[in-house]
PDB file of C-alpha atoms in Angstrom:
ATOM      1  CA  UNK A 684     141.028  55.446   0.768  1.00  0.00           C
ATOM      2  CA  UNK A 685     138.006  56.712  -1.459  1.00  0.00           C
ATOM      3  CA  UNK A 686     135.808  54.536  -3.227  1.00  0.00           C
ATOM      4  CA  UNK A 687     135.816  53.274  -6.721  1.00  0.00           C
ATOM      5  CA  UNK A 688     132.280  55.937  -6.985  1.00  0.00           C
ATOM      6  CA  UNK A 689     134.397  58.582  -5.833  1.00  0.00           C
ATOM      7  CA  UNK A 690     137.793  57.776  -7.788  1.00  0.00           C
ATOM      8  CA  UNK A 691     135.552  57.714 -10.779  1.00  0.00           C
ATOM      9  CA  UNK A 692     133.828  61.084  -9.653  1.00  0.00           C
ATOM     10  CA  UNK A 693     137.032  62.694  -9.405  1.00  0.00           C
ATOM     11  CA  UNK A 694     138.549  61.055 -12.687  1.00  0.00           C
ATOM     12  CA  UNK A 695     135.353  62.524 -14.922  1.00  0.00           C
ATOM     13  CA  UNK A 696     135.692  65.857 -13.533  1.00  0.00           C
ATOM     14  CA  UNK A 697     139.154  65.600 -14.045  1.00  0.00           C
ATOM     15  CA  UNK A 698     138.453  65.166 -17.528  1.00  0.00           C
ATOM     16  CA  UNK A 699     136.236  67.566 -18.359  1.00  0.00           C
ATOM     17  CA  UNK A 700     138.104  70.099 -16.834  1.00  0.00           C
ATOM     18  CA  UNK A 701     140.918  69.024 -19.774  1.00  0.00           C
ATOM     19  CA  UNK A 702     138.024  68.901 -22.699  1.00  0.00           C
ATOM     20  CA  UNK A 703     137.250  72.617 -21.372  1.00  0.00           C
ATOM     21  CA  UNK A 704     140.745  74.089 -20.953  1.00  0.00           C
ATOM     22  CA  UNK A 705     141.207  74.451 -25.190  1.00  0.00           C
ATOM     23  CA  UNK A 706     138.183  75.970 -25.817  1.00  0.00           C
ATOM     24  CA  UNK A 707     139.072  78.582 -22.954  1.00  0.00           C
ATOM     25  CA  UNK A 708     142.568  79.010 -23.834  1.00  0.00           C
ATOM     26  CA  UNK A 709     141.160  79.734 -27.578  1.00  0.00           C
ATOM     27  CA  UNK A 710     138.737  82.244 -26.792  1.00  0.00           C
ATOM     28  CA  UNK A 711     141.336  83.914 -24.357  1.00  0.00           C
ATOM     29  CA  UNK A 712     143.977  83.609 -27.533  1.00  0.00           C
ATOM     30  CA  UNK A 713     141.520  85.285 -29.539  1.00  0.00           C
ATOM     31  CA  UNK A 714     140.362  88.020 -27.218  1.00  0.00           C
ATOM     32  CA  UNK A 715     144.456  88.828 -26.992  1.00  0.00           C
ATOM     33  CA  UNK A 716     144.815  89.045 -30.519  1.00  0.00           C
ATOM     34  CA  UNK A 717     142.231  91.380 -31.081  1.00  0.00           C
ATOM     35  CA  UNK A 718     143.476  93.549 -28.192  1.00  0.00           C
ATOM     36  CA  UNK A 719     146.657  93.082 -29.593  1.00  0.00           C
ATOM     37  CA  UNK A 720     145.515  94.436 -32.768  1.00  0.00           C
ATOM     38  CA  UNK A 721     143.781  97.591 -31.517  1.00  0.00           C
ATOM     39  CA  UNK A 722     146.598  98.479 -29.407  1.00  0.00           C
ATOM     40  CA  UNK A 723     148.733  98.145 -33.039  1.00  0.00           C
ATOM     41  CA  UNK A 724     145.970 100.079 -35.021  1.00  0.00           C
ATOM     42  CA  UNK A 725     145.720 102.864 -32.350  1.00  0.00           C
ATOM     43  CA  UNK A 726     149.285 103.345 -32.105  1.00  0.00           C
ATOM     44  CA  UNK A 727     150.115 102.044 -28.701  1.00  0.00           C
ATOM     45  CA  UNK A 728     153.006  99.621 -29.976  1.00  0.00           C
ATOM     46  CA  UNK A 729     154.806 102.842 -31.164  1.00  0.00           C
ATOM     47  CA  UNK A 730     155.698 103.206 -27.565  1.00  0.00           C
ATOM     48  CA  UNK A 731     154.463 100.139 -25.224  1.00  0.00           C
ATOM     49  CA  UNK A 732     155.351  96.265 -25.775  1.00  0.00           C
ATOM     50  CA  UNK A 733     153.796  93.507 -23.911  1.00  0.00           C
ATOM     51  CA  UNK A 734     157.075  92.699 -21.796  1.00  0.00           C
ATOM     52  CA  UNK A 735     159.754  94.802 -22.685  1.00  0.00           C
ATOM     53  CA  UNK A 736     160.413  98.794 -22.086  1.00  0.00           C
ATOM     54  CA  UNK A 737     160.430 100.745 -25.444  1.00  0.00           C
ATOM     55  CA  UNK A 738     160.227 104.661 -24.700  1.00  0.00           C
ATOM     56  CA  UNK A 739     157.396 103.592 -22.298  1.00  0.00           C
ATOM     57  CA  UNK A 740     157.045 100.928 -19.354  1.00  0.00           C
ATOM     58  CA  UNK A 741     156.058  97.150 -20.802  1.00  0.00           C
ATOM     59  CA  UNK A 742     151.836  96.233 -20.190  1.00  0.00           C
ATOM     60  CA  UNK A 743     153.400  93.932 -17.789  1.00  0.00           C
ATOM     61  CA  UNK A 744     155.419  96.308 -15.524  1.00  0.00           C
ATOM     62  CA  UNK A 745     151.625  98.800 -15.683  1.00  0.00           C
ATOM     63  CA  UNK A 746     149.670  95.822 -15.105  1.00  0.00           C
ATOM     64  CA  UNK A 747     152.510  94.986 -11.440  1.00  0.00           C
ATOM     65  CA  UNK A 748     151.860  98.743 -10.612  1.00  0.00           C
ATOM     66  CA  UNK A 749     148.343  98.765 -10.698  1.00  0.00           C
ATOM     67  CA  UNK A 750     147.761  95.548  -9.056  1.00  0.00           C
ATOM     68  CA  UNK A 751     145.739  95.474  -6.467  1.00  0.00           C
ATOM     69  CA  UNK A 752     145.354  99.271  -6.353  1.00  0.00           C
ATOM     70  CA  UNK A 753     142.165 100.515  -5.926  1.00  0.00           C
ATOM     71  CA  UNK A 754     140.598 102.248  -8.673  1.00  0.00           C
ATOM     72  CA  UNK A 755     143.363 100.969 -10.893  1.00  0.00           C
ATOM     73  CA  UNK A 756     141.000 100.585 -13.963  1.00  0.00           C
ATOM     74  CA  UNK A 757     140.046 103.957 -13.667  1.00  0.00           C
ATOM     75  CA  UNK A 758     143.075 105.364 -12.946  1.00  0.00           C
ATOM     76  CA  UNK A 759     144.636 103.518 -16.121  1.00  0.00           C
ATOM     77  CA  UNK A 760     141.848 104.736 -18.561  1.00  0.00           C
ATOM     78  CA  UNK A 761     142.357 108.509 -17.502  1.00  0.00           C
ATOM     79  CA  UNK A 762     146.102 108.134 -18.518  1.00  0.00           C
ATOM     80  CA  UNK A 763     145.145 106.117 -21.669  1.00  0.00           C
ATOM     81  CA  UNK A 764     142.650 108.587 -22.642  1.00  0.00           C
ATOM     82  CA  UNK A 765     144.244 112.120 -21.646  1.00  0.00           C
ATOM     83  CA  UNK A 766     147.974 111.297 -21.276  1.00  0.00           C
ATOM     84  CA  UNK A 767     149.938 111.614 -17.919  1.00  0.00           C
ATOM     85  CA  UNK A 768     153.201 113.715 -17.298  1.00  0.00           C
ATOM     86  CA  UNK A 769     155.958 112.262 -14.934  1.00  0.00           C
ATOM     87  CA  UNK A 770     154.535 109.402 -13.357  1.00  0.00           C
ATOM     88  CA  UNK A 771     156.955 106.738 -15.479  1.00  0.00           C
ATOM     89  CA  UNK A 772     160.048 109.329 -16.029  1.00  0.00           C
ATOM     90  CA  UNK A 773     160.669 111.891 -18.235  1.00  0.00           C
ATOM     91  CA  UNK A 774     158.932 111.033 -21.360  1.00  0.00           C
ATOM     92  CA  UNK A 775     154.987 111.884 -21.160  1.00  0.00           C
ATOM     93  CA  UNK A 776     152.035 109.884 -22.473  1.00  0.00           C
ATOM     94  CA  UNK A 777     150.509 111.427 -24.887  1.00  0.00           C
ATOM     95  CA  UNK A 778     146.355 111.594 -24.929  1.00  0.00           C
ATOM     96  CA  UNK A 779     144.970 109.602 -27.209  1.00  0.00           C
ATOM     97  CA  UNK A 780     142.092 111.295 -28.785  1.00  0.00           C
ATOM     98  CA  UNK A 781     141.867 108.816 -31.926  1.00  0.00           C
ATOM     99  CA  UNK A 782     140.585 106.118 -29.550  1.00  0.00           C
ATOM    100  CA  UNK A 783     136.876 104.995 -29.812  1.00  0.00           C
ATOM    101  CA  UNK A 784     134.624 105.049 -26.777  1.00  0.00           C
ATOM    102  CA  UNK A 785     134.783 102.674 -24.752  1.00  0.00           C
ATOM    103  CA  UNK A 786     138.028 101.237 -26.260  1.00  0.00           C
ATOM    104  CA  UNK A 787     140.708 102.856 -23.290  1.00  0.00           C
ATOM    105  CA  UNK A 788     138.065 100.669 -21.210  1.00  0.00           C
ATOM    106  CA  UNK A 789     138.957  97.665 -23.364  1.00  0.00           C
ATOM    107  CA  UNK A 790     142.587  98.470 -23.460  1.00  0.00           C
ATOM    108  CA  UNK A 791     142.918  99.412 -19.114  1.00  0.00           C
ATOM    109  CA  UNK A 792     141.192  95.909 -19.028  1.00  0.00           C
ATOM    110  CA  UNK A 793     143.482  93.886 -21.241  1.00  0.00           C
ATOM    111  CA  UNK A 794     146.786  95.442 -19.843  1.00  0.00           C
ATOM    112  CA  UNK A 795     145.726  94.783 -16.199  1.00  0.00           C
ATOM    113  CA  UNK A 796     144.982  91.086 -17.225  1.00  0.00           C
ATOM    114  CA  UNK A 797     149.424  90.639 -17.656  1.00  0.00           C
ATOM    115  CA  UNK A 798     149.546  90.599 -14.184  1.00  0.00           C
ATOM    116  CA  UNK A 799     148.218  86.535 -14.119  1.00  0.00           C
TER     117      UNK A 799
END
């Protein structure tokens, strides 16, 4: 049986590991909405939607492919930047030459985070 030192120990960590959690979920929240947002302003939600197939594959059925492939980032910002042929079906994706740099970065990022 622990000690009252360590039951208390345990019970403050305990509780500032709940004062934290808001705060992170927040800045998570508000990292999603702004990728959320640049994936609506850039025209991604024409095809893509977070967890649903539209005439492309859901961020969350990319994000299972690519997990835990090497190079997946990489791999993910080629086809977000220049478009890939045949590797979901039929339909291509189109390049996307109105992005920003460093933005199919951003983008690669946030859609491989749907796999947690």
């Amino acid at each position: 049986m622990r000690d009252l030192g360590e039951k208390i120990a345990v019970l403050i960590a305990g509780l500032l590991v709940a004062l934290a959690a808001p705060s992170a979920i927040a800045q998570s929240s508000a990292n999603d909405q702004a990728m959320l947002k640049l994936a609506r302003d850039r025209n991604c939600m024409t095809c893509h939607a977070i967890d649903r197939t539209l005439l492309a594959p859901s961020y969350r059925d990319i994000a299972k492919r690519y997990a835990n492939k090497p190079g997946a980032a990489d791999d993910l910002v080629k086809s977000i930047s220049d478009g890939s042929r045949g590797a979901w079906g039929s339909i291509p994706m189109p390049a996307s030459p109105q992005l920003a740099p460093g933005e199919a970065e951003r983008l690669a990022s946030w859609i491989l985070g749907f796999t947690r």
